[in-house]
PDB file of C-alpha atoms and ligand atoms in Angstrom:
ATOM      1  CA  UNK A   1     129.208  85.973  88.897  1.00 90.00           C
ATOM      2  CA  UNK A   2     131.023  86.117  91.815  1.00 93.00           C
ATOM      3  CA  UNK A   3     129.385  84.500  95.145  1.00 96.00           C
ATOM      4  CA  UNK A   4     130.939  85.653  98.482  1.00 95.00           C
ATOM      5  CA  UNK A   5     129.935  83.319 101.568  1.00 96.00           C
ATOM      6  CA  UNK A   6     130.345  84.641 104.843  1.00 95.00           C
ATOM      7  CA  UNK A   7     129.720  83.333 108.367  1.00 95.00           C
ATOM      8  CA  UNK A   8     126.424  85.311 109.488  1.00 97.00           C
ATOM      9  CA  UNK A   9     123.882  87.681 108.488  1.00 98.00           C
ATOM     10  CA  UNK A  10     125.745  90.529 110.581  1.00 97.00           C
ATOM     11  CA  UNK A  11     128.755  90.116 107.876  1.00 95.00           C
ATOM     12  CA  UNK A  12     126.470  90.173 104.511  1.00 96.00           C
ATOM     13  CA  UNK A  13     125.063  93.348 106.218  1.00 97.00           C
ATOM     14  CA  UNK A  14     128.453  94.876 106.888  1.00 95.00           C
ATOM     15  CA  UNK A  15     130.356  94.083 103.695  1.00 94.00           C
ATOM     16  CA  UNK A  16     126.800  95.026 102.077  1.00 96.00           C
ATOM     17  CA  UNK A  17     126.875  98.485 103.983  1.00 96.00           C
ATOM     18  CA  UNK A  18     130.397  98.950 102.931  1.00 93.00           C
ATOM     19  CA  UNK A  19     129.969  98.222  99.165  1.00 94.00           C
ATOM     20  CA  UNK A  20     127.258 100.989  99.668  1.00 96.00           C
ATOM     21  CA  UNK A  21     129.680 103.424 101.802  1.00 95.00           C
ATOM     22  CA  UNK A  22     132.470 102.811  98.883  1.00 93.00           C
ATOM     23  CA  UNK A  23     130.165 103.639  95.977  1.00 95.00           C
ATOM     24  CA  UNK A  24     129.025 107.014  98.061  1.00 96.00           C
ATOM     25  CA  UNK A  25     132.302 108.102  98.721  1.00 94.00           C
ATOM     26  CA  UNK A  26     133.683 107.274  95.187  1.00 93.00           C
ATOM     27  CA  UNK A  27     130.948 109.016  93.726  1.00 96.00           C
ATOM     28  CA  UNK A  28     129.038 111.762  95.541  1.00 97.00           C
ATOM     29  CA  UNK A  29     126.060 111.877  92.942  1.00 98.00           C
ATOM     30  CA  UNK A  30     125.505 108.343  92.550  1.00 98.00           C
ATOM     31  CA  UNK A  31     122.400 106.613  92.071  1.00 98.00           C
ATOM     32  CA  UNK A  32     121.273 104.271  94.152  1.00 98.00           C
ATOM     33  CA  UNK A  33     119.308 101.041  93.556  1.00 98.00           C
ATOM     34  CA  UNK A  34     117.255 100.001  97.009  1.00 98.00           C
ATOM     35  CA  UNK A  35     115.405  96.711  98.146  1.00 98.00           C
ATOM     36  CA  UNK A  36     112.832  96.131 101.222  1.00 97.00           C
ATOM     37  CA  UNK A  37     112.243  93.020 103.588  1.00 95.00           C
ATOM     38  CA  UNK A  38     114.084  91.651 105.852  1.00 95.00           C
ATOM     39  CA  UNK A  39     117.209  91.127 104.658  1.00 97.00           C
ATOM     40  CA  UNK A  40     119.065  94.347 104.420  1.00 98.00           C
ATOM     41  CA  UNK A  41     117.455  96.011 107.355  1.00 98.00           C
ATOM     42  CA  UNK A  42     120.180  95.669 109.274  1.00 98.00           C
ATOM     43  CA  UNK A  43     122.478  97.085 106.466  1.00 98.00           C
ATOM     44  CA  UNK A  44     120.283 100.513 106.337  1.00 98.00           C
ATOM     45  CA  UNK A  45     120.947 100.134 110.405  1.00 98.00           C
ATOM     46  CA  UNK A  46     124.638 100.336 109.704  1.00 98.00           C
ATOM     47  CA  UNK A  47     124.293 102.660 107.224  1.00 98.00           C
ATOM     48  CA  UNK A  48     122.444 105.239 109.577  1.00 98.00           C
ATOM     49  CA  UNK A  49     125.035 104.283 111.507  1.00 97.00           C
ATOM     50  CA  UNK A  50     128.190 105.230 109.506  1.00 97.00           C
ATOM     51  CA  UNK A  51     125.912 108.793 108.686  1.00 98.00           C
ATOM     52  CA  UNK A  52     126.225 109.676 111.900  1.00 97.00           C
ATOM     53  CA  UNK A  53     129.493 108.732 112.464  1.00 96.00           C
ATOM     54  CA  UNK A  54     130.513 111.419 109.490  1.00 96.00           C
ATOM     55  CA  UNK A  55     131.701 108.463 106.847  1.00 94.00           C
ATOM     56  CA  UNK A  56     129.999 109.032 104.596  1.00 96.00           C
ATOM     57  CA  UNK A  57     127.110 111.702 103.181  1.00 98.00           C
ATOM     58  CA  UNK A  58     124.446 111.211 101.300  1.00 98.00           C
ATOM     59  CA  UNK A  59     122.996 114.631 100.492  1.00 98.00           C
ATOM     60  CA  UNK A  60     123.749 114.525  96.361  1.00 98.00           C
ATOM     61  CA  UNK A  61     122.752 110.594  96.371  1.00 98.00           C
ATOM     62  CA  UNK A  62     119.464 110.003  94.164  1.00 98.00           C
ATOM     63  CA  UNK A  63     117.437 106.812  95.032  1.00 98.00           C
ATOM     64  CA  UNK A  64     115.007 104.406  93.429  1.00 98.00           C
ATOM     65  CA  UNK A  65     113.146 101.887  94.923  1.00 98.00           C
ATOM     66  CA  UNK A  66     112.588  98.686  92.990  1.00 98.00           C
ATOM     67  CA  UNK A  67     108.892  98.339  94.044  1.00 98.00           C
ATOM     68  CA  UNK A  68     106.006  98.861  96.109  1.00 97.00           C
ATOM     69  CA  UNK A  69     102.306  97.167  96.570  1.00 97.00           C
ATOM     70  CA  UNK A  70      99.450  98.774  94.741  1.00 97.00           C
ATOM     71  CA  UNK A  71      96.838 100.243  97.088  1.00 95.00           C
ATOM     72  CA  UNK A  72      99.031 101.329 100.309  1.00 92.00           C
ATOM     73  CA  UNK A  73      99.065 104.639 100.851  1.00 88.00           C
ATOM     74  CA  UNK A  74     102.713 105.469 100.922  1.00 84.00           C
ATOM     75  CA  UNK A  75     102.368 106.229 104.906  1.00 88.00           C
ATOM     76  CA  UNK A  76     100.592 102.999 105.860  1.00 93.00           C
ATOM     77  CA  UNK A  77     102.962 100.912 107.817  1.00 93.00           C
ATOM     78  CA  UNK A  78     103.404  97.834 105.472  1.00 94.00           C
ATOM     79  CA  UNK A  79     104.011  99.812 102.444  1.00 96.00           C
ATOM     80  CA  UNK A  80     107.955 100.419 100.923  1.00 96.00           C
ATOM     81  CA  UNK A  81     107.335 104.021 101.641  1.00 96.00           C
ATOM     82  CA  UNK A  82     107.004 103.452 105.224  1.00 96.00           C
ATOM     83  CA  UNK A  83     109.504 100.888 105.476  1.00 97.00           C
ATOM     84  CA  UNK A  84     112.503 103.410 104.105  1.00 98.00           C
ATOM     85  CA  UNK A  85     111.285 106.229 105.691  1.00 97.00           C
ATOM     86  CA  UNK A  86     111.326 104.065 109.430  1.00 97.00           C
ATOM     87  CA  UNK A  87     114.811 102.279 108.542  1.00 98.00           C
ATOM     88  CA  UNK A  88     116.917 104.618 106.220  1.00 98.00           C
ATOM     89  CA  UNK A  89     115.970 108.280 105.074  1.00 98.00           C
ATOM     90  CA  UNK A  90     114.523 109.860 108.225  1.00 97.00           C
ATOM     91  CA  UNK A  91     118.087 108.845 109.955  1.00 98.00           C
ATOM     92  CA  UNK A  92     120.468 110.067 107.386  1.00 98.00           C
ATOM     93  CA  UNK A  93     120.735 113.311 105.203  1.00 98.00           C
ATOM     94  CA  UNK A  94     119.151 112.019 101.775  1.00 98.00           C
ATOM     95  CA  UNK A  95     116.997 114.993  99.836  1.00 98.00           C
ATOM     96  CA  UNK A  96     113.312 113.670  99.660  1.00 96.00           C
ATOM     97  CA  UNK A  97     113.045 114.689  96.478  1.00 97.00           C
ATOM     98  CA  UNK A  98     115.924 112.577  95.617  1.00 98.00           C
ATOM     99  CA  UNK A  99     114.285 109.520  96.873  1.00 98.00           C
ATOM    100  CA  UNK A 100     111.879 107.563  94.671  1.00 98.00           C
ATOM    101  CA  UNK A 101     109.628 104.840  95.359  1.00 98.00           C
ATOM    102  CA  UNK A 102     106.627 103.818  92.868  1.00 97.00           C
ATOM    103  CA  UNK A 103     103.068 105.287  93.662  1.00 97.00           C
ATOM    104  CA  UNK A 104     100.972 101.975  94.877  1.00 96.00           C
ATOM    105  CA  UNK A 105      98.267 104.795  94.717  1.00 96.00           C
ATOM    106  CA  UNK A 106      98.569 105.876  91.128  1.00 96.00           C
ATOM    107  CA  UNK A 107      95.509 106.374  89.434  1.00 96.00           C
ATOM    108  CA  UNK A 108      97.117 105.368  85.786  1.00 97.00           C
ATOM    109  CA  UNK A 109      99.334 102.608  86.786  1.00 97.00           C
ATOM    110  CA  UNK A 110     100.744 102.473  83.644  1.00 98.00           C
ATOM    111  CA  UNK A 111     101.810 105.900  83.093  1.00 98.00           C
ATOM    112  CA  UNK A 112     103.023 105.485  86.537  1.00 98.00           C
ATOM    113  CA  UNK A 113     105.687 102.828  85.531  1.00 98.00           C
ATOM    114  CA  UNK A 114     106.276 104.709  82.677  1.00 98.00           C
ATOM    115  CA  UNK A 115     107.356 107.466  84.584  1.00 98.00           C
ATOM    116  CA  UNK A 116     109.303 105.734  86.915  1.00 98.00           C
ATOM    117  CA  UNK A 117     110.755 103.824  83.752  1.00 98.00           C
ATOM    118  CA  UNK A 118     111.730 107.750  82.410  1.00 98.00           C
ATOM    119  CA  UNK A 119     112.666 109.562  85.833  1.00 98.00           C
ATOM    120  CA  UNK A 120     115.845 106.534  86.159  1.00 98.00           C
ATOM    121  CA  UNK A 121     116.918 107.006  82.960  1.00 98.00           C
ATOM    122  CA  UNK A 122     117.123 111.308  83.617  1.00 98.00           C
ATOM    123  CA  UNK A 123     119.185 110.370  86.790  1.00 98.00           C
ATOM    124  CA  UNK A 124     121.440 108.775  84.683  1.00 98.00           C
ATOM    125  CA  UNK A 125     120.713 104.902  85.707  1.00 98.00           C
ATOM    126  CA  UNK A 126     121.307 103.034  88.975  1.00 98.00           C
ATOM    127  CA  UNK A 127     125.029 103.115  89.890  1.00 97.00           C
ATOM    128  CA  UNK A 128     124.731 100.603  92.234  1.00 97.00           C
ATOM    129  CA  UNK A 129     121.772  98.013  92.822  1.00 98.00           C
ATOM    130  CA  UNK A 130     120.884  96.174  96.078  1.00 98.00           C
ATOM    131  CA  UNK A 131     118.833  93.052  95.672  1.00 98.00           C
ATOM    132  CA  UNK A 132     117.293  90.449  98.146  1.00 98.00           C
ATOM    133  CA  UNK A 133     115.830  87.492  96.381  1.00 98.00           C
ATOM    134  CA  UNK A 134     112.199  85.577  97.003  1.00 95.00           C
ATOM    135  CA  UNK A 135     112.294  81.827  98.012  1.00 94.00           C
ATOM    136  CA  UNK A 136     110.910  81.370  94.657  1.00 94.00           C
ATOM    137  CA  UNK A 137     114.035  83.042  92.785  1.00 97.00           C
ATOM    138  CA  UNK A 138     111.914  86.388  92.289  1.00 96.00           C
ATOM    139  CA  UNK A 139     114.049  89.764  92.224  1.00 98.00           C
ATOM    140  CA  UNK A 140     112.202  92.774  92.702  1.00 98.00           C
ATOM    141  CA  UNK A 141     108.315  91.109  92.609  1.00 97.00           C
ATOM    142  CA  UNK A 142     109.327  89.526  89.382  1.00 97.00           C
ATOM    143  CA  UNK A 143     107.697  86.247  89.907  1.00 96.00           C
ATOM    144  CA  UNK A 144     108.764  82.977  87.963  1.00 97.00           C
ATOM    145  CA  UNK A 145     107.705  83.288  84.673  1.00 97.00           C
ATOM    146  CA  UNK A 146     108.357  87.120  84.158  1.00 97.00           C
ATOM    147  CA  UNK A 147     109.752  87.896  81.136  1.00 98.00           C
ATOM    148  CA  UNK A 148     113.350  88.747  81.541  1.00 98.00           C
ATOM    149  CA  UNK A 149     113.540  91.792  79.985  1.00 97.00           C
ATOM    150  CA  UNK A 150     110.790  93.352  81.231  1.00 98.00           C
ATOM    151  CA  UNK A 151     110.573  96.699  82.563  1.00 98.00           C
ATOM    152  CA  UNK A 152     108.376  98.537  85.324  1.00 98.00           C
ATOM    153  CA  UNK A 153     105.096  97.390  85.497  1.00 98.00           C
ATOM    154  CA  UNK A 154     102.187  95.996  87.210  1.00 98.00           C
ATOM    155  CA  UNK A 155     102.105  92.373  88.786  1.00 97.00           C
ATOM    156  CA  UNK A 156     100.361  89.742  90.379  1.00 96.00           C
ATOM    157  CA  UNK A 157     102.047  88.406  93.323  1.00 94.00           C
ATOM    158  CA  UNK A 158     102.391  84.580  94.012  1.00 93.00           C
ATOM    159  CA  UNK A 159     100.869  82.799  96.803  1.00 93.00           C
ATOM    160  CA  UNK A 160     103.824  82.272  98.189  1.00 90.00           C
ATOM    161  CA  UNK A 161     105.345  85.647  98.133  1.00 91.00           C
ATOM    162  CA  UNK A 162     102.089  86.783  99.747  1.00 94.00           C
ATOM    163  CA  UNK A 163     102.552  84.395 102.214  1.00 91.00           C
ATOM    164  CA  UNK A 164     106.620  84.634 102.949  1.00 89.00           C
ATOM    165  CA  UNK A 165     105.383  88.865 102.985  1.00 91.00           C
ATOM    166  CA  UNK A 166     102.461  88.264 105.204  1.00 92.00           C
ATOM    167  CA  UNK A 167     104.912  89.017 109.014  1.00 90.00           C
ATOM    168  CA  UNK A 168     104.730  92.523 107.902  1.00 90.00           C
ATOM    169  CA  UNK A 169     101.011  93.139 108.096  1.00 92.00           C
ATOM    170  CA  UNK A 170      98.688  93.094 111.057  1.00 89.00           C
ATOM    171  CA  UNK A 171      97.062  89.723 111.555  1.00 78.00           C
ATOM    172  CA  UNK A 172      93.584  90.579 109.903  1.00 74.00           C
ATOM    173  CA  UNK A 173      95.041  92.267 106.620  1.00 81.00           C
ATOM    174  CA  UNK A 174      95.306  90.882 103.418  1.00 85.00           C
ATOM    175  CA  UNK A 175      98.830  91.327 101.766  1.00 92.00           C
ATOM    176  CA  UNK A 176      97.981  93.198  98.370  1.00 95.00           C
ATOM    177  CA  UNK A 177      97.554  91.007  95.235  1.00 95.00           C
ATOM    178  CA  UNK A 178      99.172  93.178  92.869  1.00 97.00           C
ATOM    179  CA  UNK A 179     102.519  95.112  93.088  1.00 97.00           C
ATOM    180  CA  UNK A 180     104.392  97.878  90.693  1.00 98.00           C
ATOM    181  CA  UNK A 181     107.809  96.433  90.441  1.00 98.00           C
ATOM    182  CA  UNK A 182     110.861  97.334  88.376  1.00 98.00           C
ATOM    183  CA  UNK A 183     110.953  94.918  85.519  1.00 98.00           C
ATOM    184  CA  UNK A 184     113.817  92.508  85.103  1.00 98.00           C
ATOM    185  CA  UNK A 185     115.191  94.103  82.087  1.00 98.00           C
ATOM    186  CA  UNK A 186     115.124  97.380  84.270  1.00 98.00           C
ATOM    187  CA  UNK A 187     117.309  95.775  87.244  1.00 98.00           C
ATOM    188  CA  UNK A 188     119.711  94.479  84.604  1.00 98.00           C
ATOM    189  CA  UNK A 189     120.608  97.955  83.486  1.00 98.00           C
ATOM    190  CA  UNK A 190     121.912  98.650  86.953  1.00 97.00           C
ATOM    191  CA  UNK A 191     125.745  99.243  86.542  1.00 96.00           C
ATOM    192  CA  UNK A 192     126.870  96.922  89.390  1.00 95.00           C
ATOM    193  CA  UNK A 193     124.292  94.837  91.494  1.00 96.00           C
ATOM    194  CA  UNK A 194     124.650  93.358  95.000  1.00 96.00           C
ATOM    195  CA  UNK A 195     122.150  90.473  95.621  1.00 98.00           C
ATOM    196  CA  UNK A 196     121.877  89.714  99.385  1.00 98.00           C
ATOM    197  CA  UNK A 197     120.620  86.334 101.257  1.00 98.00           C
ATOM    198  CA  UNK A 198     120.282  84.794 104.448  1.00 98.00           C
ATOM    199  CA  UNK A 199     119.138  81.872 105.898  1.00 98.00           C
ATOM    200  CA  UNK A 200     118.042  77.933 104.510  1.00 98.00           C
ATOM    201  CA  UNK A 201     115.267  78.645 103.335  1.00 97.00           C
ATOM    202  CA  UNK A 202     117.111  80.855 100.663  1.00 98.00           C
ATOM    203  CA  UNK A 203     119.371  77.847 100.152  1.00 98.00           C
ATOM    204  CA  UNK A 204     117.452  76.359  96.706  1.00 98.00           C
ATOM    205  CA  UNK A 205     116.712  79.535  95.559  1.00 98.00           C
ATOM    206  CA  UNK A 206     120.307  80.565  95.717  1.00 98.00           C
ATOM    207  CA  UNK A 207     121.397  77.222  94.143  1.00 98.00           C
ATOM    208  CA  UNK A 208     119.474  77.530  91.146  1.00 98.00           C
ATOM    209  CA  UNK A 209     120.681  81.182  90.641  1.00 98.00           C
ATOM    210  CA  UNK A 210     124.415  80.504  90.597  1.00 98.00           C
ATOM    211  CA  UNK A 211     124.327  76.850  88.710  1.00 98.00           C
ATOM    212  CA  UNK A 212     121.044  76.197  87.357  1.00 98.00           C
ATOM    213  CA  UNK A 213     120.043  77.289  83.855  1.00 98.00           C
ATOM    214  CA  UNK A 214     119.137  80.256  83.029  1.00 98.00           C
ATOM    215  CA  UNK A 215     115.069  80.773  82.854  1.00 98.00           C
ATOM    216  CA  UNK A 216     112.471  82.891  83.368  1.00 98.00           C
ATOM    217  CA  UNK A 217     111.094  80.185  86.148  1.00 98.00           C
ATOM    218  CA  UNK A 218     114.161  81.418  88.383  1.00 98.00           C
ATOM    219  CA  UNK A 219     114.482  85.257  87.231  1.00 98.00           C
ATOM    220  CA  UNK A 220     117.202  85.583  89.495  1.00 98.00           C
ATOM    221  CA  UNK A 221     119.198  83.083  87.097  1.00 98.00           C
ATOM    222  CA  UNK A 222     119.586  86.363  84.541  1.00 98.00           C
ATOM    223  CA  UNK A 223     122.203  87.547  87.226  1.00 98.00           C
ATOM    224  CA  UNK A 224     124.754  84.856  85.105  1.00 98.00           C
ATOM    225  CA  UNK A 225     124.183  87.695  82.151  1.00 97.00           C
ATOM    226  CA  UNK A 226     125.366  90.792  84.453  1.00 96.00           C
ATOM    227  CA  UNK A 227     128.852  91.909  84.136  1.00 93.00           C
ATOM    228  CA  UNK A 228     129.200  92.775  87.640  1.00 94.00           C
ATOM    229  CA  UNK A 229     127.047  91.000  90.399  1.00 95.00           C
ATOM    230  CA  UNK A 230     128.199  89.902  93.425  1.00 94.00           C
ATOM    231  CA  UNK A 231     125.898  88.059  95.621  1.00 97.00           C
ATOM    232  CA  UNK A 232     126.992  88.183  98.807  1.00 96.00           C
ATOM    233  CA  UNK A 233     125.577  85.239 101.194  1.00 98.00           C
ATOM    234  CA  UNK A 234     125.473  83.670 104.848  1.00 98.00           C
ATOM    235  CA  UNK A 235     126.838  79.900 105.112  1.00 97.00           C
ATOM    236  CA  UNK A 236     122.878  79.104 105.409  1.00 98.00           C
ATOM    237  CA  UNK A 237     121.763  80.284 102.299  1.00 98.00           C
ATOM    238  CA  UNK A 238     125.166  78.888 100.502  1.00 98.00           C
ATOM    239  CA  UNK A 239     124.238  74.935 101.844  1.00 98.00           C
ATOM    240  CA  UNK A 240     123.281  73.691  98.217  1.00 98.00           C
ATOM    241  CA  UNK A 241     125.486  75.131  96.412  1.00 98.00           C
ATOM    242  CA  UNK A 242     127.965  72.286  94.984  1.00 98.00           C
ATOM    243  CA  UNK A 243     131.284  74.498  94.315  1.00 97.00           C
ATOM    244  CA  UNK A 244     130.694  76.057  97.331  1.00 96.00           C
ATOM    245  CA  UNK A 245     134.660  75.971  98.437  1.00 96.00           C
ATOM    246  CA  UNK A 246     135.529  77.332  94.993  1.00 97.00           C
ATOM    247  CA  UNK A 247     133.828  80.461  95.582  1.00 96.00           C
ATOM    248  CA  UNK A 248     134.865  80.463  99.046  1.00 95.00           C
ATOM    249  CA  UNK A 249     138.671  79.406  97.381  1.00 94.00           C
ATOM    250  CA  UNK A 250     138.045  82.401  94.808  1.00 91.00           C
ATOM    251  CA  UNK A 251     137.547  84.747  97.675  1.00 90.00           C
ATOM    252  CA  UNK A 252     140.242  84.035  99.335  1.00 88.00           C
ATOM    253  CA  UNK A 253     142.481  84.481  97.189  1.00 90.00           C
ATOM    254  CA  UNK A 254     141.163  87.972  95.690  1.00 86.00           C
ATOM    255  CA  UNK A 255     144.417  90.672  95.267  1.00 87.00           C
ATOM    256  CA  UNK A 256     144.870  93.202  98.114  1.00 81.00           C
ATOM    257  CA  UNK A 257     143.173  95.967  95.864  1.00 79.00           C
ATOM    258  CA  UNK A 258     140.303  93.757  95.217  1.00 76.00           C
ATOM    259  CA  UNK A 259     139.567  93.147  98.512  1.00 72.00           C
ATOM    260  CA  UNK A 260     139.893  96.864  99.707  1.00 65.00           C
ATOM    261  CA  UNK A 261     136.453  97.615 100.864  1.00 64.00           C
ATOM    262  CA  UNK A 262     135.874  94.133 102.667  1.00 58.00           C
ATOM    263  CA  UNK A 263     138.786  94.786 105.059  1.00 55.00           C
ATOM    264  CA  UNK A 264     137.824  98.181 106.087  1.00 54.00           C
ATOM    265  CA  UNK A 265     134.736  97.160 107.363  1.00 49.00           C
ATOM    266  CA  UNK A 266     134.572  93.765 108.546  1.00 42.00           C
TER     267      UNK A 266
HETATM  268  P1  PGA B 301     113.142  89.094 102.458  1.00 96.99           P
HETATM  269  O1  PGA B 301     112.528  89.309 100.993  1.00 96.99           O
HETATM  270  O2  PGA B 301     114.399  89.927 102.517  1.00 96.99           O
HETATM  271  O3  PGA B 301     112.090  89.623 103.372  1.00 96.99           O
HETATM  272  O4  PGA B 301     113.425  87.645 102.611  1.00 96.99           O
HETATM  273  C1  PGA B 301     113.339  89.206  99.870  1.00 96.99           C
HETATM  274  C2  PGA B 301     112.517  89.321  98.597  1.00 96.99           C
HETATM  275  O5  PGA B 301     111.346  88.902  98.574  1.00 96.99           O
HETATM  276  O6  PGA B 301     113.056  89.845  97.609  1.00 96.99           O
END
């Protein structure tokens, strides 16, 4: 697992944005794995940014979205839908029929993951996943105590994910109770994942990812299982880690051809 600690949340966005320009550009067609909230908006900004500035093209890219809340209309303003429409795909030259989110509005829910379950497997799998995490270790809306292989499905939310989630509604709405998520069995298929966090209060749930045991109370912990996970974090969110200058140590001294798409960006 390799953990990459950088000074702010403008670098995790860059080097983030980069990993993502990188995969693009090696791979026209690839298939991308993408995350809401607040922590990689300003990665999509740089993205839209780098579109326009001709570096990269995203017109044979496919896309999946790892979840979305059950009963939001895909154009009200809280919902995933929204949210990637507003800070990614209307900026940049994505197909909409390439870009997938779950239906919160699906009658059969679970035909709906199902489908969603069947449609990433006919694009040929995620190429290359971005992740935030919870302050409860959840990826996706896999809460503590998901089973860690599961796959797309429906699920309750915490009260404390409802809460941490609650800045993007207006002040008299309820944050949905249940969510269709990509199970965590689902996001460890992903061929190379890219977990993002920022900030202190990320700090414990960070921690236990990198050097506590592995369990489904901290689903993020499966990450010690993928072959190729970076998780790529601001000096906040790296305070309780305990071999913190390893991995910074282990960074530094990465070979020139490892380090390749870090220097062109930051
Ligand atoms: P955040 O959410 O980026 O808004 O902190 C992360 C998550 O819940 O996965």
């Amino acid at each position: 697992m390799e953990v990459i600690i950088l000074k702010d949340p403008l670098e995790v966005s860059k080097l983030a944005a980069a990993h993502v320009v990188h995969q693009v550009q090696q791979k026209p067609m690839s298939c991308l794995g993408l995350a809401t909230g607040s922590t990689p908006k300003n990665m999509y900004e740089l993205l839209c940014q780098y579109y326009e500035q001709g570096k990269v093209d995203f017109s044979r890219v496919t896309s999946f979205n790892l979840d979305e809340y059950v009963g939001l209309a895909s154009h009200h303003p809280a919902s995933y839908g929204s949210y990637m429409e507003e800070n990614l795909f209307r900026f940049i030259n994505i197909r909409k029929e390439n870009c997938h989110i779950p239906n919160g509005m699906a009658e059969d829910v679970p035909k709906e993951c199902q489908s969603y379950e069947e449609k990433i497997q006919k694009a040929g799998g995620i190429d290359l996943q971005i992740l935030g995490i919870g302050t409860d270790g959840h990826i996706a809306f896999n809460e503590p105590s998901s089973s860690l292989s599961s796959r797309t499905r429906l699920k309750t939310l915490t009260e404390q994910t409802r809460n941490d989630n609650r800045h993007f509604f207006a002040e008299e709405e309820e944050v949905p109770v249940h969510v269709i998520t990509m199970g965590v069995g689902t996001i460890m298929e992903a061929r190379k994942i890219l977990l993002l966090a920022t900030g202190e209060k990320k700090a414990d749930a960070i921690a236990k990812t990198v050097e506590g045991p592995v369990t489904a109370m901290v689903p993020s912990s499966i990450l010690q299982f993928h072959s190729k996970v970076a998780l790529v974090i601001d000096e906040a969110a790296a305070r309780l880690l305990t071999r913190k200058d390893y991995y910074r140590w282990v960074y530094m001294q990465k070979p020139p051809w490892q380090k390749q798409i870090a220097d062109s960006f930051l």
